[in-house]
CSV table of C-alpha atoms and ligand atoms in Angstrom, one decimal:
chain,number,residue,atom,x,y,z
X,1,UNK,CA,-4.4,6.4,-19.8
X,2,UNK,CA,-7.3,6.1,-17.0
X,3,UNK,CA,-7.6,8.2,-14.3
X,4,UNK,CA,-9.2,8.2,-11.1
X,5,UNK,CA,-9.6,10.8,-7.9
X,6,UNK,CA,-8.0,9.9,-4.9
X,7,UNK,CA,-9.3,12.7,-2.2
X,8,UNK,CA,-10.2,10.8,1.2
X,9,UNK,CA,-13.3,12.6,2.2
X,10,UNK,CA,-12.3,15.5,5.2
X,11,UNK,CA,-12.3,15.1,9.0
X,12,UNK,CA,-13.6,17.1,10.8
X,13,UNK,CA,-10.5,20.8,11.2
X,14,UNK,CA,-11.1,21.0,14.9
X,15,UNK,CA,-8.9,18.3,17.1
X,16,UNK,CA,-11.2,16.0,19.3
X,17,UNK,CA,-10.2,16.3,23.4
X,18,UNK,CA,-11.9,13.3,24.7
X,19,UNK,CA,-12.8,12.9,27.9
X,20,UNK,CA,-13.1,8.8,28.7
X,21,UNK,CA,-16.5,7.8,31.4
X,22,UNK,CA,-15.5,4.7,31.5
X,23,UNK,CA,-18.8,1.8,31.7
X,24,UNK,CA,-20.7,5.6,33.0
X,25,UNK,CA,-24.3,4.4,31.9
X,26,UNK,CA,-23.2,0.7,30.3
X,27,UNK,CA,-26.1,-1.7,31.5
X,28,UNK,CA,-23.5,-4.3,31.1
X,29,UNK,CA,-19.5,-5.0,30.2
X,30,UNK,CA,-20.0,-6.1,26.4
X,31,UNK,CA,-18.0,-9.1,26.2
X,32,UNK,CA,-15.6,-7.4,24.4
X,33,UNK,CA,-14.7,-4.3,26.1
X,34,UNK,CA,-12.4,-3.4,28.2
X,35,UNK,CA,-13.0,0.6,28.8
X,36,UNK,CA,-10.1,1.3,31.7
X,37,UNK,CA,-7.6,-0.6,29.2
X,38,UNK,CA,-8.6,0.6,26.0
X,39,UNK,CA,-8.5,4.2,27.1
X,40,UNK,CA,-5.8,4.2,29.5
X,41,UNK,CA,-8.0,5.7,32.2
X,42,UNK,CA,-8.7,3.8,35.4
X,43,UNK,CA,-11.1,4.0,37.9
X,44,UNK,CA,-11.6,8.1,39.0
X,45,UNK,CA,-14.4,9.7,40.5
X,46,UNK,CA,-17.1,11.5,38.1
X,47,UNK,CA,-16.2,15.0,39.1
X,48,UNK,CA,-12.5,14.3,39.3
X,49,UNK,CA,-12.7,13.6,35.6
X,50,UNK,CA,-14.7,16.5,34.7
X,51,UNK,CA,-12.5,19.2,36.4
X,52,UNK,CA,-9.2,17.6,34.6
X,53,UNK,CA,-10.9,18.3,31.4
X,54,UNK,CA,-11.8,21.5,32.4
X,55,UNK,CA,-8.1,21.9,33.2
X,56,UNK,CA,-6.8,20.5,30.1
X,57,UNK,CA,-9.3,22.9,27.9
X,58,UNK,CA,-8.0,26.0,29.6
X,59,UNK,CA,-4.3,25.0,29.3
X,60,UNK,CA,-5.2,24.8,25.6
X,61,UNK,CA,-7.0,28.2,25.5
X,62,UNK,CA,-3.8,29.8,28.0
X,63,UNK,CA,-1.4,28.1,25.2
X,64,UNK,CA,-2.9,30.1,22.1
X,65,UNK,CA,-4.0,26.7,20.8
X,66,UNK,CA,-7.5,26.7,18.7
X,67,UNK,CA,-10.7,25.4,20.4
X,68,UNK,CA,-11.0,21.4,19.9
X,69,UNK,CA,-14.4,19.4,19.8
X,70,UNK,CA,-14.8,17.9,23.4
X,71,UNK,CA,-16.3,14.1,22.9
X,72,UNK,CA,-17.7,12.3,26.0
X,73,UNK,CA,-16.5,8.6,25.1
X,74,UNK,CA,-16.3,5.3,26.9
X,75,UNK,CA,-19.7,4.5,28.1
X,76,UNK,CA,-23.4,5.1,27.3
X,77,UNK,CA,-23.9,8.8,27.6
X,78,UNK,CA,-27.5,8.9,27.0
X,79,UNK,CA,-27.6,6.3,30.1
X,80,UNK,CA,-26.0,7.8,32.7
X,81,UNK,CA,-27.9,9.1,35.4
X,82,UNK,CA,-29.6,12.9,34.8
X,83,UNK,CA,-27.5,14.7,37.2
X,84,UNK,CA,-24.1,13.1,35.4
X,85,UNK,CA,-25.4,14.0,31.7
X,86,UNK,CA,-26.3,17.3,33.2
X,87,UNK,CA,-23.0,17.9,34.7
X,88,UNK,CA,-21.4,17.1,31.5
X,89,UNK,CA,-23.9,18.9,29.3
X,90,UNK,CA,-23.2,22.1,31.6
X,91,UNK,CA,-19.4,21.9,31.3
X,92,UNK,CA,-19.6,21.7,28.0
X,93,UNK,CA,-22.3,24.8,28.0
X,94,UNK,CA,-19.6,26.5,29.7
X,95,UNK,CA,-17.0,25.9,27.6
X,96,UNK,CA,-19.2,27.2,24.5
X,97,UNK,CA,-19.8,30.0,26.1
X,98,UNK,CA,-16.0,30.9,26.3
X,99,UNK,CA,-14.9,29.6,23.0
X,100,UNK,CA,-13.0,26.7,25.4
X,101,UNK,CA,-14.7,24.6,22.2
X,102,UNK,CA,-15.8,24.7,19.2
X,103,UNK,CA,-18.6,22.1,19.6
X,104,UNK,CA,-19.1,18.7,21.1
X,105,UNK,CA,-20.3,15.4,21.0
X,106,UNK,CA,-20.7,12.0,22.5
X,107,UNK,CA,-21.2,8.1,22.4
X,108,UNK,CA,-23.5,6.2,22.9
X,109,UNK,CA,-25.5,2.4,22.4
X,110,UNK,CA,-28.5,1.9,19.9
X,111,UNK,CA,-30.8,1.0,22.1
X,112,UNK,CA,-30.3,4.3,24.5
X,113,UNK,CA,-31.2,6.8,22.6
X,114,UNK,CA,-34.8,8.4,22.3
X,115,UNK,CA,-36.1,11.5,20.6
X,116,UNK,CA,-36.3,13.4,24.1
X,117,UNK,CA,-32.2,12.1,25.0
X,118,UNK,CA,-31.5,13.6,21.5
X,119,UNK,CA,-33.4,16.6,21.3
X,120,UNK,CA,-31.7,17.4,24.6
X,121,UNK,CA,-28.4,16.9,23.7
X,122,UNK,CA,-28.9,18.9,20.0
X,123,UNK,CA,-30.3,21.9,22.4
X,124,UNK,CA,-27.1,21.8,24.4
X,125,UNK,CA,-25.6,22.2,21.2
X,126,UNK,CA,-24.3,18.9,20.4
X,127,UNK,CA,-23.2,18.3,17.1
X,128,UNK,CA,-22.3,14.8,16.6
X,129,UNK,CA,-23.4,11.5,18.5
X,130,UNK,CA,-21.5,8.4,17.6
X,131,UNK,CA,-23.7,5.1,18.2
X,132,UNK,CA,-21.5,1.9,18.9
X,133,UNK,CA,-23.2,0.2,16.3
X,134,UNK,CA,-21.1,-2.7,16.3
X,135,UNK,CA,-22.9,-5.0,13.4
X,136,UNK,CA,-26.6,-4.4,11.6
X,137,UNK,CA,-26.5,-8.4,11.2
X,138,UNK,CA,-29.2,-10.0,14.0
X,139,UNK,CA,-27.1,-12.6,14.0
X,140,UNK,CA,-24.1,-10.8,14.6
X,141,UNK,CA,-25.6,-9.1,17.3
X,142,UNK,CA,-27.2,-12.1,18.8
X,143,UNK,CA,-23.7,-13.7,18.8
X,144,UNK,CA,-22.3,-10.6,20.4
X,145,UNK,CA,-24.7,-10.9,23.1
X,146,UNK,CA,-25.4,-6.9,22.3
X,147,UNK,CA,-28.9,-7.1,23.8
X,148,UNK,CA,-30.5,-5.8,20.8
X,149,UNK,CA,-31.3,-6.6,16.7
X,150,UNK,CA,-30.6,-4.7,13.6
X,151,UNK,CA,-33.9,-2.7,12.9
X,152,UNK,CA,-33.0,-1.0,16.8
X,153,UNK,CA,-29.5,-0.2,15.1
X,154,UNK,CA,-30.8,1.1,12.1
X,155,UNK,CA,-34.2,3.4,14.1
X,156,UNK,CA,-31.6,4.3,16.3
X,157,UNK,CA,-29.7,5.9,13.3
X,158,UNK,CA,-32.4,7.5,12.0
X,159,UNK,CA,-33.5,9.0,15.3
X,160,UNK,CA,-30.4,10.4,15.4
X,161,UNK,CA,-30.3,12.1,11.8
X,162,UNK,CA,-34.0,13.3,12.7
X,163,UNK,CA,-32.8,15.0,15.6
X,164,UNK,CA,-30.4,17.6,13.1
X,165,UNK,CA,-27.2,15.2,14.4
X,166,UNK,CA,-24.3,14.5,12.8
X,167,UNK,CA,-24.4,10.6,12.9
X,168,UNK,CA,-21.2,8.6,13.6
X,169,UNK,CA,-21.5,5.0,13.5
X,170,UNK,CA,-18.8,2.7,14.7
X,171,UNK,CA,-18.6,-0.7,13.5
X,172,UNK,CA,-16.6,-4.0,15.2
X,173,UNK,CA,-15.4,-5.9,12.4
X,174,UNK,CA,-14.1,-9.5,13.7
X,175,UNK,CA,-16.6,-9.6,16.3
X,176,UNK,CA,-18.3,-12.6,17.1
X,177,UNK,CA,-21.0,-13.3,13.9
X,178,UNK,CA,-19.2,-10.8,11.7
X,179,UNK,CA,-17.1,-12.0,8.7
X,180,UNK,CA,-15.8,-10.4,6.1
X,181,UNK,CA,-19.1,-10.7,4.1
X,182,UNK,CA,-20.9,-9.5,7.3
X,183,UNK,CA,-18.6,-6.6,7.6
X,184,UNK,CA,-19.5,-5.2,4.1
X,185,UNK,CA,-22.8,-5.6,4.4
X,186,UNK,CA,-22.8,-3.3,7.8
X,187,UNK,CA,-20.8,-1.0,5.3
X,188,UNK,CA,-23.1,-0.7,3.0
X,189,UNK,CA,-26.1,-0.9,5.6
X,190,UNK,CA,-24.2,2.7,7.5
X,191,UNK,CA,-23.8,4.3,4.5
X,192,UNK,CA,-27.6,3.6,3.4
X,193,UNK,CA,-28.4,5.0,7.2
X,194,UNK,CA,-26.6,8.0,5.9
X,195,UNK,CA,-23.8,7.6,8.4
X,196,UNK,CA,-21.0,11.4,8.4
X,197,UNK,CA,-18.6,9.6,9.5
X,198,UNK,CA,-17.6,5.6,10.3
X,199,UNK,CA,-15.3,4.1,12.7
X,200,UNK,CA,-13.7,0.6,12.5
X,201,UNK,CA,-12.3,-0.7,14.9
X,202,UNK,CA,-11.5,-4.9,14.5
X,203,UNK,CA,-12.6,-6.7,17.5
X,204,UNK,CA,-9.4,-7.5,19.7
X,205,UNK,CA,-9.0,-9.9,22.3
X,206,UNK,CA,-8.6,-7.9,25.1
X,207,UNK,CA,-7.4,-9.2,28.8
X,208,UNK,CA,-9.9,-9.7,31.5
X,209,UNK,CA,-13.1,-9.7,28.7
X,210,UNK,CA,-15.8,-12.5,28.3
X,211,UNK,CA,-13.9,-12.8,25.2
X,212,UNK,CA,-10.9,-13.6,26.5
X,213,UNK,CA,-12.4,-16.2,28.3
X,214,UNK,CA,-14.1,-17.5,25.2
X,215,UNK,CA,-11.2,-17.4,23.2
X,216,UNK,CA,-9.3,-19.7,25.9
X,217,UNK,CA,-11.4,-22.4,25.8
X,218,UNK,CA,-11.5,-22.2,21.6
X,219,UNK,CA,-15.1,-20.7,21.3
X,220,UNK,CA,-13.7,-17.2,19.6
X,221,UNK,CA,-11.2,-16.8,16.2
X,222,UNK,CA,-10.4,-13.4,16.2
X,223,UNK,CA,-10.2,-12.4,12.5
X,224,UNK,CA,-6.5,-12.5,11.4
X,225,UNK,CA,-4.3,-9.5,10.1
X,226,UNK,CA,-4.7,-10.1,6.4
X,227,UNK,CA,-8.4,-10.6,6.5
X,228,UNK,CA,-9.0,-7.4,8.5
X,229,UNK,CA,-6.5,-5.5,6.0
X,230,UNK,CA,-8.4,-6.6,3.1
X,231,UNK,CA,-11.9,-6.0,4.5
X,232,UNK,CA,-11.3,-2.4,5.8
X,233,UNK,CA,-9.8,-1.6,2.3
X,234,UNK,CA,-12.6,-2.4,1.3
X,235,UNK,CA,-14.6,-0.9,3.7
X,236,UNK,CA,-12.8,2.0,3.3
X,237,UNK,CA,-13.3,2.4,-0.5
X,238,UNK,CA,-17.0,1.9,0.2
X,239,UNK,CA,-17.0,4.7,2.4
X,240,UNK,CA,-14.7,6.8,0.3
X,241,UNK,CA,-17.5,6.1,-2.6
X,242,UNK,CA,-19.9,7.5,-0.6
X,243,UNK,CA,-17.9,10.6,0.5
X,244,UNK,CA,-18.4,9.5,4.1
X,245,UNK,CA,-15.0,9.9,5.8
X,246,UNK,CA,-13.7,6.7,8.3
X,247,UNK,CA,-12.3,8.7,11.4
X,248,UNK,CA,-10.6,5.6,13.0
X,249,UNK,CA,-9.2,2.3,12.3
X,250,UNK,CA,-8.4,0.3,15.8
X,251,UNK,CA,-7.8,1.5,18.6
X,252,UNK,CA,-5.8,4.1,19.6
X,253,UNK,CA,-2.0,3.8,21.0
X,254,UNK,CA,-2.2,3.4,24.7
X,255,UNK,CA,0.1,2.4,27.1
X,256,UNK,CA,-2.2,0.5,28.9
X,257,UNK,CA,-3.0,-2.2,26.0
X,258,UNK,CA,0.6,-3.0,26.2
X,259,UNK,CA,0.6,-6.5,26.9
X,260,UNK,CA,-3.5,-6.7,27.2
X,261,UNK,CA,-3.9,-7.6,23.2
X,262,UNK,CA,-4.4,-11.4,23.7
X,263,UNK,CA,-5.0,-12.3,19.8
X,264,UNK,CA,-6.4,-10.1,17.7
X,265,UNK,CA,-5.6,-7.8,14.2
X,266,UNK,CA,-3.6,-5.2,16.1
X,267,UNK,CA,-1.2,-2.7,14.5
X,268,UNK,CA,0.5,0.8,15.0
X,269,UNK,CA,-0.2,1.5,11.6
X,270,UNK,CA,-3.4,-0.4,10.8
X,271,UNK,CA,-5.0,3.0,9.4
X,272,UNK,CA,-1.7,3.4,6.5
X,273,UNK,CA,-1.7,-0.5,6.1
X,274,UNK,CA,-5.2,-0.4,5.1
X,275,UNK,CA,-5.3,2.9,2.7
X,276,UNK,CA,-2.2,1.2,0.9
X,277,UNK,CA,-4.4,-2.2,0.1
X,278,UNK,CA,-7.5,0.0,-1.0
X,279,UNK,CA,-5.6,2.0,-3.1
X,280,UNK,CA,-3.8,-1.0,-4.5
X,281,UNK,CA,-7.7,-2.6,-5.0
X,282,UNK,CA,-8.4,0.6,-6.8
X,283,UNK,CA,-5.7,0.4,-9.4
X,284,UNK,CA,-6.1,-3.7,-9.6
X,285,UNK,CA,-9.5,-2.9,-10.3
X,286,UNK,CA,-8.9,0.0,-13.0
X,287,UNK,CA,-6.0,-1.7,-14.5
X,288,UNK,CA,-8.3,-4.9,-15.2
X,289,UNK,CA,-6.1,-7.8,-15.3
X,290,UNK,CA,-3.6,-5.7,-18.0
X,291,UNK,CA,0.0,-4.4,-16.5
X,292,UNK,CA,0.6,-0.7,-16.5
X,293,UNK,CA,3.8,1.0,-17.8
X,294,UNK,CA,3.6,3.8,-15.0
X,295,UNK,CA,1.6,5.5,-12.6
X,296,UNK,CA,0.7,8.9,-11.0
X,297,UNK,CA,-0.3,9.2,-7.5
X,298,UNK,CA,-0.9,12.1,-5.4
X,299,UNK,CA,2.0,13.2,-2.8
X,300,UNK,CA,-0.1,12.4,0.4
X,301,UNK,CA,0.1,9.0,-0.8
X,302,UNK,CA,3.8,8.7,-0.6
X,303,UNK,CA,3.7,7.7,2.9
X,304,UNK,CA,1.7,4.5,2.7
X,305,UNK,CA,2.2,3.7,-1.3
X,306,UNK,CA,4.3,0.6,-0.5
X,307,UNK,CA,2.8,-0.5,2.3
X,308,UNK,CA,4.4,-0.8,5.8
X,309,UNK,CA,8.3,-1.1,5.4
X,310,UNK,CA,7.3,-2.2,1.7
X,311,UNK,CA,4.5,-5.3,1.9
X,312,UNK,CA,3.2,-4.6,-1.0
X,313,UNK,CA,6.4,-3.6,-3.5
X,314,UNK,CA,5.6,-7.2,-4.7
X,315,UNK,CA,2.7,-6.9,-5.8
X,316,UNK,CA,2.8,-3.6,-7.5
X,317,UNK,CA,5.6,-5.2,-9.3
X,318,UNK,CA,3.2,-7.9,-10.5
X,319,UNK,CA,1.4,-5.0,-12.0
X,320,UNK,CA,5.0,-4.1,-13.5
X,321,UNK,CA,5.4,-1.0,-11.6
X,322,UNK,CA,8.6,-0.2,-8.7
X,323,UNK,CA,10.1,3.2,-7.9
X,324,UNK,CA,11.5,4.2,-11.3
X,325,UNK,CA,7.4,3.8,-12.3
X,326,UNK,CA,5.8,5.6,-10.1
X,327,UNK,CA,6.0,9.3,-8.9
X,328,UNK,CA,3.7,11.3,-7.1
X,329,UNK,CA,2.9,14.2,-8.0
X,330,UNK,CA,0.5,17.4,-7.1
X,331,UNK,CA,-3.4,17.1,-7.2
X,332,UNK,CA,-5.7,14.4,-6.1
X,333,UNK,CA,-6.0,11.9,-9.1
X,334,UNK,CA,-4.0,8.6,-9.7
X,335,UNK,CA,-3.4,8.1,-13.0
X,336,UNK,CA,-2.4,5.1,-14.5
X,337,UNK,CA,-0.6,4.4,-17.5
X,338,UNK,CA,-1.4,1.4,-19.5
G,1,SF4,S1,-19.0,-1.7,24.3
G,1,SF4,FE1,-20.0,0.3,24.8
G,1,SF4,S2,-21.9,-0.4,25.9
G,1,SF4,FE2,-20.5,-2.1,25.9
G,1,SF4,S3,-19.5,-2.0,27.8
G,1,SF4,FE3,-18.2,-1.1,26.3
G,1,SF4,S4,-18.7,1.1,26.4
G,1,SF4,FE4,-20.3,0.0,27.4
């Protein structure tokens, strides 16, 4: 018998309320993004947005419900103008104050952040920032047009773990320059950075981008779904490795993407699809070429085990295992019996 644990690393207990600033601070539109579409929030004046949070937070409090982590998303918040950081940083001072939170954080490029921007934003009792990373690959990032190399990534993240920050870095495999080789090398290169926590979220085709452009006239291959599958499982067993917990995988449901996905890996479920191929890499990889009699695996597991509406039954039955083989059971190890 061989065993091994199974625990995905924990998130964060406190529920994340973001509030989307759109572009607020971008010095350009990556060719890429698509904030309005991708967050399902349009055009809205500054303050407008800041008082329906404020709203939303005290309908939370008013409805017994514990205090989330507020998370200032969608633009460059270290590169908005003072008087719109300050805005922000004072709601959120607020909101400390009357336990409307438990903490917050924000997002932000590489190449806007600086000891002061950080040191201000720790002081306001900011906990995490999360850089849009994107790729550590100069060539990557050159092919990306991101406007800056991999040495500014990689200061950038230790700027912000010298500032006392949790650092979250979010990385865009698919996009143009990154492979699957390029991908795990950004992996590894977060992890080394000593990243808390790691987003993934596969470069999509979105309407209305440069991409989209690019991708028209057969410049751009977005990756397809099987690559991304198999990359992130292995991304994500990197990560798991490490203890590092990956908070996201795509994008998030929205309405407004409906229709917008030109090309591009995109799923409902891309998060289970992806923890059911790195737990199948696990056991391939433990099981070493031999065929196993019967397996263990936690309960949590149940969900995904099979893959999305069974993708992978066949090959766990290559391995010689189907439902009468496997049960889950208590705990957190899989083990396999061979
Ligand atoms: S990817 Fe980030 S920096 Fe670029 S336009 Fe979008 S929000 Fe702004």
């Amino acid at each position: 018998m061989k065993k091994f644990y199974w625990s995905a690393p924990r998130r964060s207990v406190c529920p994340i309320i973001p509030i989307f600033l759109p572009f607020r601070g971008c010095p350009a539109r990556c060719v890429y993004c698509a904030q309005h579409t991708q967050t399902g929030q349009g055009p809205m004046p500054f303050q407008d947005i800041l008082d329906k949070a404020g709203t939303v937070l005290r309908a939370r409090a008013l409805a017994g419900l514990p205090p989330p982590e507020l998370a200032f998303y969608g633009g460059t918040f270290t590169s908005m103008p003072e008087k719109e950081q300050r805005q922000c940083l004072d709601l959120a001072d607020s909101a400390l104050q009357r336990g409307l939170i438990c903490s917050f954080r924000c997002s932000t490029r590489p190449d806007s952040v600086d000891i002061p921007a950080l040191t201000r934003l720790r002081d306001a009792g900011c906990s995490t920032v999360e850089l849009g990373v994107q790729s550590f690959t100069d060539a990557a990032l050159t092919a990306a047009r991101r406007g800056y190399d991999g040495a500014a990534a990689a200061a950038a993240c230790n700027l912000v773990k010298q500032a006392g920050l949790n650092l979250g870095v979010q990385l865009l495999p698919g996009m143009p320059g990154v492979s699957p080789e390029v991908f795990i090398c950004d992996v590894s290169a977060a992890l080394r950075m000593g990243a808390d926590m790691l987003r993934f979220y596969p470069c999509l085709v979105l309407a209305g981008t440069e991409l989209a452009r690019e991708w028209r006239a057969g410049g751009y291959r977005p990756w397809d779904m099987e690559v991304c599958l198999a990359s992130l499982a292995q991304g994500c067993l990197m990560a798991m490795a490490h203890k590092t917990p990956v908070i996201r995988m795509g994008l998030a449901p929205e309405a407004a993407l409906d229709g917008e996905v030109l090309a591009g890996p995109v799923h409902p479920a891309l998060g289970e699809r992806v923890m059911a191929r790195a737990l199948l890499m696990a056991v391939l990889q433990e099981a070493d070429g031999g065929r196993l009699f019967a397996l263990d695996a936690p309960l949590r597991c149940q969900g995904y085990f099979w893959g999305h509406r069974g993708e992978l039954r066949a090959a766990w039955a290559a391995l010689g295992l189907g439902s009468d083989e496997v049960r889950f059971v208590e705990g957190e190890e899989v083990r396999l019996y061979l």
